[in-house]
């Protein structure tokens, strides 16, 4: 992975859920752009090690921290470790997310809570702790024009309802208003808060769908651009959004979905 422009040079980025998929690609691209990267993960030790070794192989540096973003004590512990090693962070990518799908009548409270806890409460806890660091450091002009940046990795399902995924869509809808409210609250302090809403990105979360030829074909019909996304499609955008090139952007959701939110069924009807 080559990034000649070091847009994030001297900055520290925390990427949650960075042991695989989109989070791993974001961690690698941010490192390639010059950031030191905190690789947070929940259970995939090997994946986290792979993220770090690829970063180091490319000449970057990082730190692995295992923590469940849904647990307050583990999140505050993670930030304490970051403070010891790097003093502060400049960028938080709230990427950690899970799906536990079920029809509404069958959905257990445990399935509901697991998804809300990781996707929404986890984002809140990590954002709260990041903001405390941003407020303490203020703007450090040599590093960035802003005091800090938060990027939520949302989903097209913050606007597209999705039968059988009520917990997931509720978490993504909630995240959107969390993002916007933080953006409004923190803009005067020069803290930028935005979301990236990926469409169908080829990772483990949707492997069941893309590895089945029939389901894969149905999925592609929903994507006008005619292909699934790759984690790099999201990582490139995250680097740009975190950089000073995007300094005037806050409170926005950028869709990276190959047109999935364009109502593809209307290409042939309506
Ligand atoms: C989900 C994926 C799904 C995609 C498009 C994502 O938020 O996690 O499983 O393929 O949305 O529907």
PDB file of C-alpha atoms and ligand atoms in Angstrom:
ATOM      1  CA  UNK A   1       0.000   0.000   0.000  1.00  0.00           C
ATOM      2  CA  UNK A   2       1.619   3.244  -1.114  1.00  0.00           C
ATOM      3  CA  UNK A   3       0.771   6.718   0.072  1.00  0.00           C
ATOM      4  CA  UNK A   4       3.385   9.221  -0.883  1.00  0.00           C
ATOM      5  CA  UNK A   5       1.578  12.178   0.694  1.00  0.00           C
ATOM      6  CA  UNK A   6       2.009  12.142   4.466  1.00  0.00           C
ATOM      7  CA  UNK A   7      -1.197  14.009   5.243  1.00  0.00           C
ATOM      8  CA  UNK A   8      -1.352  12.686   8.813  1.00  0.00           C
ATOM      9  CA  UNK A   9       2.305  13.067   9.708  1.00  0.00           C
ATOM     10  CA  UNK A  10       2.947  13.421  13.435  1.00  0.00           C
ATOM     11  CA  UNK A  11      -0.636  12.531  14.374  1.00  0.00           C
ATOM     12  CA  UNK A  12      -1.920   9.642  16.461  1.00  0.00           C
ATOM     13  CA  UNK A  13      -4.994   7.728  15.281  1.00  0.00           C
ATOM     14  CA  UNK A  14      -7.052   5.250  17.283  1.00  0.00           C
ATOM     15  CA  UNK A  15      -8.960   2.788  15.092  1.00  0.00           C
ATOM     16  CA  UNK A  16     -11.417   0.532  16.902  1.00  0.00           C
ATOM     17  CA  UNK A  17     -12.047  -2.943  15.527  1.00  0.00           C
ATOM     18  CA  UNK A  18      -8.777  -2.835  13.594  1.00  0.00           C
ATOM     19  CA  UNK A  19      -8.068  -6.589  13.543  1.00  0.00           C
ATOM     20  CA  UNK A  20      -9.840  -7.167  10.240  1.00  0.00           C
ATOM     21  CA  UNK A  21     -12.007  -5.841   7.425  1.00  0.00           C
ATOM     22  CA  UNK A  22     -12.543  -2.114   7.083  1.00  0.00           C
ATOM     23  CA  UNK A  23     -10.805  -1.263  10.383  1.00  0.00           C
ATOM     24  CA  UNK A  24      -7.628  -3.080   9.364  1.00  0.00           C
ATOM     25  CA  UNK A  25      -7.511  -1.249   6.026  1.00  0.00           C
ATOM     26  CA  UNK A  26      -8.088   2.126   7.713  1.00  0.00           C
ATOM     27  CA  UNK A  27      -5.314   1.460  10.245  1.00  0.00           C
ATOM     28  CA  UNK A  28      -2.900   0.551   7.451  1.00  0.00           C
ATOM     29  CA  UNK A  29      -3.775   3.550   5.275  1.00  0.00           C
ATOM     30  CA  UNK A  30      -3.547   5.974   8.191  1.00  0.00           C
ATOM     31  CA  UNK A  31      -0.108   4.595   9.017  1.00  0.00           C
ATOM     32  CA  UNK A  32       0.902   4.948   5.372  1.00  0.00           C
ATOM     33  CA  UNK A  33      -0.210   8.591   5.593  1.00  0.00           C
ATOM     34  CA  UNK A  34       2.202   9.127   8.494  1.00  0.00           C
ATOM     35  CA  UNK A  35       0.047   8.537  11.591  1.00  0.00           C
ATOM     36  CA  UNK A  36       1.047   6.369  14.523  1.00  0.00           C
ATOM     37  CA  UNK A  37      -1.885   4.009  14.879  1.00  0.00           C
ATOM     38  CA  UNK A  38      -3.497   2.481  17.939  1.00  0.00           C
ATOM     39  CA  UNK A  39      -4.917  -0.848  16.791  1.00  0.00           C
ATOM     40  CA  UNK A  40      -7.856  -1.632  19.051  1.00  0.00           C
ATOM     41  CA  UNK A  41      -9.472  -5.066  18.843  1.00  0.00           C
ATOM     42  CA  UNK A  42     -11.842  -7.276  20.798  1.00  0.00           C
ATOM     43  CA  UNK A  43     -10.946 -10.945  20.247  1.00  0.00           C
ATOM     44  CA  UNK A  44      -8.993 -11.586  17.023  1.00  0.00           C
ATOM     45  CA  UNK A  45      -5.380 -11.554  18.341  1.00  0.00           C
ATOM     46  CA  UNK A  46      -3.950 -12.844  15.078  1.00  0.00           C
ATOM     47  CA  UNK A  47      -5.755 -10.225  13.028  1.00  0.00           C
ATOM     48  CA  UNK A  48      -4.469  -7.412  15.243  1.00  0.00           C
ATOM     49  CA  UNK A  49      -0.915  -8.762  14.953  1.00  0.00           C
ATOM     50  CA  UNK A  50      -1.304  -8.878  11.169  1.00  0.00           C
ATOM     51  CA  UNK A  51      -2.420  -5.236  11.094  1.00  0.00           C
ATOM     52  CA  UNK A  52       0.634  -4.207  13.119  1.00  0.00           C
ATOM     53  CA  UNK A  53       3.127  -6.296  11.171  1.00  0.00           C
ATOM     54  CA  UNK A  54       1.847  -4.939   7.851  1.00  0.00           C
ATOM     55  CA  UNK A  55       2.109  -1.389   9.188  1.00  0.00           C
ATOM     56  CA  UNK A  56       5.656  -2.020  10.380  1.00  0.00           C
ATOM     57  CA  UNK A  57       6.629  -3.738   7.136  1.00  0.00           C
ATOM     58  CA  UNK A  58       5.576  -0.585   5.307  1.00  0.00           C
ATOM     59  CA  UNK A  59       7.762   1.528   7.635  1.00  0.00           C
ATOM     60  CA  UNK A  60       5.007   2.746   9.966  1.00  0.00           C
ATOM     61  CA  UNK A  61       4.439   2.303  13.680  1.00  0.00           C
ATOM     62  CA  UNK A  62       1.563   1.310  15.899  1.00  0.00           C
ATOM     63  CA  UNK A  63       0.401  -0.092  19.198  1.00  0.00           C
ATOM     64  CA  UNK A  64      -2.063  -2.918  19.788  1.00  0.00           C
ATOM     65  CA  UNK A  65      -4.607  -2.538  22.609  1.00  0.00           C
ATOM     66  CA  UNK A  66      -7.181  -5.201  23.368  1.00  0.00           C
ATOM     67  CA  UNK A  67     -10.399  -3.691  24.756  1.00  0.00           C
ATOM     68  CA  UNK A  68     -14.132  -4.223  24.458  1.00  0.00           C
ATOM     69  CA  UNK A  69     -15.463  -0.819  23.398  1.00  0.00           C
ATOM     70  CA  UNK A  70     -18.812  -1.637  25.024  1.00  0.00           C
ATOM     71  CA  UNK A  71     -17.229  -1.785  28.495  1.00  0.00           C
ATOM     72  CA  UNK A  72     -16.534   1.555  30.161  1.00  0.00           C
ATOM     73  CA  UNK A  73     -13.608   0.314  32.276  1.00  0.00           C
ATOM     74  CA  UNK A  74     -11.874  -1.241  29.272  1.00  0.00           C
ATOM     75  CA  UNK A  75     -12.295   1.943  27.238  1.00  0.00           C
ATOM     76  CA  UNK A  76     -10.920   4.205  29.981  1.00  0.00           C
ATOM     77  CA  UNK A  77      -8.098   1.690  30.483  1.00  0.00           C
ATOM     78  CA  UNK A  78      -7.277   1.850  26.774  1.00  0.00           C
ATOM     79  CA  UNK A  79      -7.126   5.644  26.823  1.00  0.00           C
ATOM     80  CA  UNK A  80      -4.897   5.568  29.904  1.00  0.00           C
ATOM     81  CA  UNK A  81      -2.491   3.309  27.999  1.00  0.00           C
ATOM     82  CA  UNK A  82      -2.580   5.674  25.012  1.00  0.00           C
ATOM     83  CA  UNK A  83      -1.828   8.626  27.325  1.00  0.00           C
ATOM     84  CA  UNK A  84       1.213   6.790  28.678  1.00  0.00           C
ATOM     85  CA  UNK A  85       2.561   5.806  25.278  1.00  0.00           C
ATOM     86  CA  UNK A  86       1.577   8.714  23.006  1.00  0.00           C
ATOM     87  CA  UNK A  87       0.218  11.401  25.436  1.00  0.00           C
ATOM     88  CA  UNK A  88      -2.805  12.075  23.235  1.00  0.00           C
ATOM     89  CA  UNK A  89      -4.656  11.212  20.053  1.00  0.00           C
ATOM     90  CA  UNK A  90      -5.623  13.399  17.105  1.00  0.00           C
ATOM     91  CA  UNK A  91      -7.997  11.028  15.306  1.00  0.00           C
ATOM     92  CA  UNK A  92     -10.587   8.520  16.509  1.00  0.00           C
ATOM     93  CA  UNK A  93     -12.179   6.129  14.030  1.00  0.00           C
ATOM     94  CA  UNK A  94     -15.246   4.548  15.615  1.00  0.00           C
ATOM     95  CA  UNK A  95     -15.207   1.466  13.428  1.00  0.00           C
ATOM     96  CA  UNK A  96     -15.915  -1.484  15.737  1.00  0.00           C
ATOM     97  CA  UNK A  97     -19.280  -2.921  14.803  1.00  0.00           C
ATOM     98  CA  UNK A  98     -21.199  -6.183  14.804  1.00  0.00           C
ATOM     99  CA  UNK A  99     -24.346  -7.737  13.395  1.00  0.00           C
ATOM    100  CA  UNK A 100     -26.562 -10.260  15.179  1.00  0.00           C
ATOM    101  CA  UNK A 101     -29.458 -10.705  12.807  1.00  0.00           C
ATOM    102  CA  UNK A 102     -32.947 -11.946  13.575  1.00  0.00           C
ATOM    103  CA  UNK A 103     -36.574 -11.236  12.700  1.00  0.00           C
ATOM    104  CA  UNK A 104     -38.175  -8.932  15.234  1.00  0.00           C
ATOM    105  CA  UNK A 105     -40.431 -11.551  16.849  1.00  0.00           C
ATOM    106  CA  UNK A 106     -37.474 -13.873  17.351  1.00  0.00           C
ATOM    107  CA  UNK A 107     -34.915 -11.276  18.413  1.00  0.00           C
ATOM    108  CA  UNK A 108     -33.669 -11.813  21.943  1.00  0.00           C
ATOM    109  CA  UNK A 109     -32.871  -8.982  24.307  1.00  0.00           C
ATOM    110  CA  UNK A 110     -29.297 -10.263  24.334  1.00  0.00           C
ATOM    111  CA  UNK A 111     -29.060  -9.855  20.519  1.00  0.00           C
ATOM    112  CA  UNK A 112     -30.557  -6.386  20.727  1.00  0.00           C
ATOM    113  CA  UNK A 113     -28.244  -5.291  23.506  1.00  0.00           C
ATOM    114  CA  UNK A 114     -25.064  -6.805  22.075  1.00  0.00           C
ATOM    115  CA  UNK A 115     -25.425  -4.802  18.870  1.00  0.00           C
ATOM    116  CA  UNK A 116     -26.506  -1.558  20.542  1.00  0.00           C
ATOM    117  CA  UNK A 117     -23.730  -1.904  23.126  1.00  0.00           C
ATOM    118  CA  UNK A 118     -20.905  -2.367  20.623  1.00  0.00           C
ATOM    119  CA  UNK A 119     -22.102  -0.157  17.780  1.00  0.00           C
ATOM    120  CA  UNK A 120     -23.711   2.737  19.643  1.00  0.00           C
ATOM    121  CA  UNK A 121     -22.586   2.714  23.281  1.00  0.00           C
ATOM    122  CA  UNK A 122     -19.053   1.759  22.227  1.00  0.00           C
ATOM    123  CA  UNK A 123     -18.945   4.743  19.879  1.00  0.00           C
ATOM    124  CA  UNK A 124     -20.199   7.024  22.656  1.00  0.00           C
ATOM    125  CA  UNK A 125     -17.612   5.815  25.162  1.00  0.00           C
ATOM    126  CA  UNK A 126     -14.690   6.087  22.740  1.00  0.00           C
ATOM    127  CA  UNK A 127     -15.838   9.509  21.535  1.00  0.00           C
ATOM    128  CA  UNK A 128     -16.231  10.822  25.090  1.00  0.00           C
ATOM    129  CA  UNK A 129     -12.707   9.819  26.053  1.00  0.00           C
ATOM    130  CA  UNK A 130     -11.248  11.146  22.787  1.00  0.00           C
ATOM    131  CA  UNK A 131     -12.971  14.499  23.276  1.00  0.00           C
ATOM    132  CA  UNK A 132     -11.421  14.856  26.733  1.00  0.00           C
ATOM    133  CA  UNK A 133      -7.982  14.446  25.118  1.00  0.00           C
ATOM    134  CA  UNK A 134      -8.815  16.824  22.259  1.00  0.00           C
ATOM    135  CA  UNK A 135     -10.020  19.479  24.713  1.00  0.00           C
ATOM    136  CA  UNK A 136      -6.883  19.144  26.777  1.00  0.00           C
ATOM    137  CA  UNK A 137      -4.499  19.480  23.834  1.00  0.00           C
ATOM    138  CA  UNK A 138      -6.401  22.140  21.839  1.00  0.00           C
ATOM    139  CA  UNK A 139      -5.168  22.969  18.353  1.00  0.00           C
ATOM    140  CA  UNK A 140      -1.555  21.967  17.751  1.00  0.00           C
ATOM    141  CA  UNK A 141      -0.959  23.810  14.444  1.00  0.00           C
ATOM    142  CA  UNK A 142       2.130  21.855  13.551  1.00  0.00           C
ATOM    143  CA  UNK A 143       0.062  18.670  13.475  1.00  0.00           C
ATOM    144  CA  UNK A 144      -3.383  19.757  12.308  1.00  0.00           C
ATOM    145  CA  UNK A 145      -5.691  22.762  11.905  1.00  0.00           C
ATOM    146  CA  UNK A 146      -8.207  21.130  14.240  1.00  0.00           C
ATOM    147  CA  UNK A 147      -7.983  19.965  17.844  1.00  0.00           C
ATOM    148  CA  UNK A 148      -9.241  16.523  16.872  1.00  0.00           C
ATOM    149  CA  UNK A 149     -11.242  14.483  14.421  1.00  0.00           C
ATOM    150  CA  UNK A 150     -13.814  11.753  14.994  1.00  0.00           C
ATOM    151  CA  UNK A 151     -14.991   9.528  12.146  1.00  0.00           C
ATOM    152  CA  UNK A 152     -17.884   7.130  12.642  1.00  0.00           C
ATOM    153  CA  UNK A 153     -17.961   4.138  10.312  1.00  0.00           C
ATOM    154  CA  UNK A 154     -21.695   4.035   9.821  1.00  0.00           C
ATOM    155  CA  UNK A 155     -23.605   2.194   7.074  1.00  0.00           C
ATOM    156  CA  UNK A 156     -26.073   2.752   4.260  1.00  0.00           C
ATOM    157  CA  UNK A 157     -28.450   1.296   6.857  1.00  0.00           C
ATOM    158  CA  UNK A 158     -28.489   4.601   8.681  1.00  0.00           C
ATOM    159  CA  UNK A 159     -31.062   5.499   5.998  1.00  0.00           C
ATOM    160  CA  UNK A 160     -32.050   2.183   4.333  1.00  0.00           C
ATOM    161  CA  UNK A 161     -34.399   0.094   6.495  1.00  0.00           C
ATOM    162  CA  UNK A 162     -33.332  -3.568   6.597  1.00  0.00           C
ATOM    163  CA  UNK A 163     -35.788  -6.335   7.477  1.00  0.00           C
ATOM    164  CA  UNK A 164     -34.350  -8.801   9.941  1.00  0.00           C
ATOM    165  CA  UNK A 165     -31.755  -6.348  11.260  1.00  0.00           C
ATOM    166  CA  UNK A 166     -33.705  -4.053  13.605  1.00  0.00           C
ATOM    167  CA  UNK A 167     -30.923  -3.922  16.195  1.00  0.00           C
ATOM    168  CA  UNK A 168     -28.319  -3.022  13.569  1.00  0.00           C
ATOM    169  CA  UNK A 169     -30.344  -0.331  11.789  1.00  0.00           C
ATOM    170  CA  UNK A 170     -31.374   1.199  15.135  1.00  0.00           C
ATOM    171  CA  UNK A 171     -27.708   1.363  16.144  1.00  0.00           C
ATOM    172  CA  UNK A 172     -26.728   3.022  12.856  1.00  0.00           C
ATOM    173  CA  UNK A 173     -29.602   5.522  12.987  1.00  0.00           C
ATOM    174  CA  UNK A 174     -28.628   6.363  16.562  1.00  0.00           C
ATOM    175  CA  UNK A 175     -25.003   6.798  15.591  1.00  0.00           C
ATOM    176  CA  UNK A 176     -25.965   9.363  12.978  1.00  0.00           C
ATOM    177  CA  UNK A 177     -27.639  11.641  15.507  1.00  0.00           C
ATOM    178  CA  UNK A 178     -24.801  11.073  17.959  1.00  0.00           C
ATOM    179  CA  UNK A 179     -22.365  12.169  15.240  1.00  0.00           C
ATOM    180  CA  UNK A 180     -24.391  15.262  14.293  1.00  0.00           C
ATOM    181  CA  UNK A 181     -24.932  16.338  17.882  1.00  0.00           C
ATOM    182  CA  UNK A 182     -21.251  15.994  18.717  1.00  0.00           C
ATOM    183  CA  UNK A 183     -20.361  17.897  15.548  1.00  0.00           C
ATOM    184  CA  UNK A 184     -22.646  20.766  16.573  1.00  0.00           C
ATOM    185  CA  UNK A 185     -21.472  20.748  20.191  1.00  0.00           C
ATOM    186  CA  UNK A 186     -17.761  20.567  19.405  1.00  0.00           C
ATOM    187  CA  UNK A 187     -17.307  22.706  16.283  1.00  0.00           C
ATOM    188  CA  UNK A 188     -16.513  25.868  18.338  1.00  0.00           C
ATOM    189  CA  UNK A 189     -13.668  23.897  19.914  1.00  0.00           C
ATOM    190  CA  UNK A 190     -12.297  23.037  16.454  1.00  0.00           C
ATOM    191  CA  UNK A 191     -13.181  19.369  16.768  1.00  0.00           C
ATOM    192  CA  UNK A 192     -14.587  17.822  13.579  1.00  0.00           C
ATOM    193  CA  UNK A 193     -17.031  14.916  13.690  1.00  0.00           C
ATOM    194  CA  UNK A 194     -18.224  13.058  10.574  1.00  0.00           C
ATOM    195  CA  UNK A 195     -19.450   9.683   9.336  1.00  0.00           C
ATOM    196  CA  UNK A 196     -18.585   7.452   6.432  1.00  0.00           C
ATOM    197  CA  UNK A 197     -21.477   5.240   5.359  1.00  0.00           C
ATOM    198  CA  UNK A 198     -20.189   2.198   3.489  1.00  0.00           C
ATOM    199  CA  UNK A 199     -22.415   0.054   1.315  1.00  0.00           C
ATOM    200  CA  UNK A 200     -21.634  -3.620   0.787  1.00  0.00           C
ATOM    201  CA  UNK A 201     -17.908  -3.903   1.438  1.00  0.00           C
ATOM    202  CA  UNK A 202     -16.395  -7.362   0.971  1.00  0.00           C
ATOM    203  CA  UNK A 203     -15.447  -8.443   4.506  1.00  0.00           C
ATOM    204  CA  UNK A 204     -16.256 -11.216   6.956  1.00  0.00           C
ATOM    205  CA  UNK A 205     -19.418  -9.443   8.164  1.00  0.00           C
ATOM    206  CA  UNK A 206     -21.230 -10.258   4.894  1.00  0.00           C
ATOM    207  CA  UNK A 207     -19.224 -13.308   3.762  1.00  0.00           C
ATOM    208  CA  UNK A 208     -22.326 -15.504   3.942  1.00  0.00           C
ATOM    209  CA  UNK A 209     -23.905 -13.357   1.239  1.00  0.00           C
ATOM    210  CA  UNK A 210     -21.004 -12.833  -1.182  1.00  0.00           C
ATOM    211  CA  UNK A 211     -19.745 -16.416  -0.991  1.00  0.00           C
ATOM    212  CA  UNK A 212     -23.143 -17.723  -2.143  1.00  0.00           C
ATOM    213  CA  UNK A 213     -23.458 -17.200  -5.941  1.00  0.00           C
ATOM    214  CA  UNK A 214     -27.214 -16.572  -5.904  1.00  0.00           C
ATOM    215  CA  UNK A 215     -27.157 -14.146  -2.985  1.00  0.00           C
ATOM    216  CA  UNK A 216     -24.113 -12.443  -4.480  1.00  0.00           C
ATOM    217  CA  UNK A 217     -25.981 -11.879  -7.745  1.00  0.00           C
ATOM    218  CA  UNK A 218     -28.959 -10.399  -5.868  1.00  0.00           C
ATOM    219  CA  UNK A 219     -26.602  -8.145  -3.938  1.00  0.00           C
ATOM    220  CA  UNK A 220     -24.928  -6.856  -7.107  1.00  0.00           C
ATOM    221  CA  UNK A 221     -28.344  -5.902  -8.494  1.00  0.00           C
ATOM    222  CA  UNK A 222     -28.613  -3.450  -5.607  1.00  0.00           C
ATOM    223  CA  UNK A 223     -25.334  -1.738  -6.511  1.00  0.00           C
ATOM    224  CA  UNK A 224     -25.575   0.428  -9.671  1.00  0.00           C
ATOM    225  CA  UNK A 225     -21.782   0.637  -9.885  1.00  0.00           C
ATOM    226  CA  UNK A 226     -21.720  -3.130 -10.376  1.00  0.00           C
ATOM    227  CA  UNK A 227     -19.207  -4.289  -7.795  1.00  0.00           C
ATOM    228  CA  UNK A 228     -18.874  -4.751  -4.074  1.00  0.00           C
ATOM    229  CA  UNK A 229     -16.645  -2.295  -2.271  1.00  0.00           C
ATOM    230  CA  UNK A 230     -13.187  -3.145  -0.994  1.00  0.00           C
ATOM    231  CA  UNK A 231     -11.949  -2.080   2.463  1.00  0.00           C
ATOM    232  CA  UNK A 232      -9.474   0.259   0.707  1.00  0.00           C
ATOM    233  CA  UNK A 233     -12.400   2.207  -0.797  1.00  0.00           C
ATOM    234  CA  UNK A 234     -13.327   3.195   2.742  1.00  0.00           C
ATOM    235  CA  UNK A 235      -9.764   3.554   4.048  1.00  0.00           C
ATOM    236  CA  UNK A 236      -8.785   6.101   1.386  1.00  0.00           C
ATOM    237  CA  UNK A 237     -11.799   8.218   2.261  1.00  0.00           C
ATOM    238  CA  UNK A 238     -11.108   7.971   6.006  1.00  0.00           C
ATOM    239  CA  UNK A 239      -7.544   9.262   5.541  1.00  0.00           C
ATOM    240  CA  UNK A 240      -8.771  12.206   3.499  1.00  0.00           C
ATOM    241  CA  UNK A 241     -11.582  13.018   5.933  1.00  0.00           C
ATOM    242  CA  UNK A 242      -9.132  12.984   8.846  1.00  0.00           C
ATOM    243  CA  UNK A 243      -6.672  15.224   7.029  1.00  0.00           C
ATOM    244  CA  UNK A 244      -6.615  19.017   6.876  1.00  0.00           C
ATOM    245  CA  UNK A 245      -7.778  18.762   3.261  1.00  0.00           C
ATOM    246  CA  UNK A 246     -11.223  18.182   4.790  1.00  0.00           C
ATOM    247  CA  UNK A 247     -10.841  20.908   7.434  1.00  0.00           C
ATOM    248  CA  UNK A 248     -14.159  22.596   6.614  1.00  0.00           C
ATOM    249  CA  UNK A 249     -16.182  19.384   6.773  1.00  0.00           C
ATOM    250  CA  UNK A 250     -18.069  18.564   9.949  1.00  0.00           C
ATOM    251  CA  UNK A 251     -21.426  16.996  10.776  1.00  0.00           C
ATOM    252  CA  UNK A 252     -21.657  15.198   7.443  1.00  0.00           C
ATOM    253  CA  UNK A 253     -22.150  11.613   6.306  1.00  0.00           C
ATOM    254  CA  UNK A 254     -20.282  10.625   3.155  1.00  0.00           C
ATOM    255  CA  UNK A 255     -21.724   7.574   1.389  1.00  0.00           C
ATOM    256  CA  UNK A 256     -19.214   5.208  -0.211  1.00  0.00           C
ATOM    257  CA  UNK A 257     -21.620   2.639  -1.573  1.00  0.00           C
ATOM    258  CA  UNK A 258     -21.348   2.306  -5.365  1.00  0.00           C
ATOM    259  CA  UNK A 259     -24.772   3.930  -5.533  1.00  0.00           C
ATOM    260  CA  UNK A 260     -26.578   1.547  -3.185  1.00  0.00           C
ATOM    261  CA  UNK A 261     -28.576   4.466  -1.762  1.00  0.00           C
ATOM    262  CA  UNK A 262     -29.831   5.419  -5.261  1.00  0.00           C
ATOM    263  CA  UNK A 263     -32.853   3.041  -5.234  1.00  0.00           C
ATOM    264  CA  UNK A 264     -31.506   0.724  -7.961  1.00  0.00           C
ATOM    265  CA  UNK A 265     -34.917  -0.900  -8.518  1.00  0.00           C
ATOM    266  CA  UNK A 266     -36.060   2.364 -10.106  1.00  0.00           C
ATOM    267  CA  UNK A 267     -33.601   1.883 -12.976  1.00  0.00           C
ATOM    268  CA  UNK A 268     -36.153  -0.478 -14.498  1.00  0.00           C
ATOM    269  CA  UNK A 269     -39.466   0.657 -13.065  1.00  0.00           C
ATOM    270  CA  UNK A 270     -41.431   3.331 -11.277  1.00  0.00           C
TER     271      UNK A 270
HETATM  272  C1  LIG B   1     -23.628  -4.476   6.619  1.00  0.00           C
HETATM  273  C2  LIG B   1     -23.324  -5.497   5.555  1.00  0.00           C
HETATM  274  C3  LIG B   1     -24.152  -5.234   4.304  1.00  0.00           C
HETATM  275  C4  LIG B   1     -24.093  -3.785   3.881  1.00  0.00           C
HETATM  276  C5  LIG B   1     -25.048  -3.476   2.742  1.00  0.00           C
HETATM  277  C6  LIG B   1     -23.463  -3.101   6.038  1.00  0.00           C
HETATM  278  O1  LIG B   1     -23.689  -2.122   6.991  1.00  0.00           O
HETATM  279  O2  LIG B   1     -22.780  -4.670   7.732  1.00  0.00           O
HETATM  280  O3  LIG B   1     -23.586  -6.800   6.044  1.00  0.00           O
HETATM  281  O4  LIG B   1     -23.693  -6.048   3.244  1.00  0.00           O
HETATM  282  O5  LIG B   1     -24.384  -2.949   4.968  1.00  0.00           O
HETATM  283  O6  LIG B   1     -26.350  -3.966   2.962  1.00  0.00           O
END
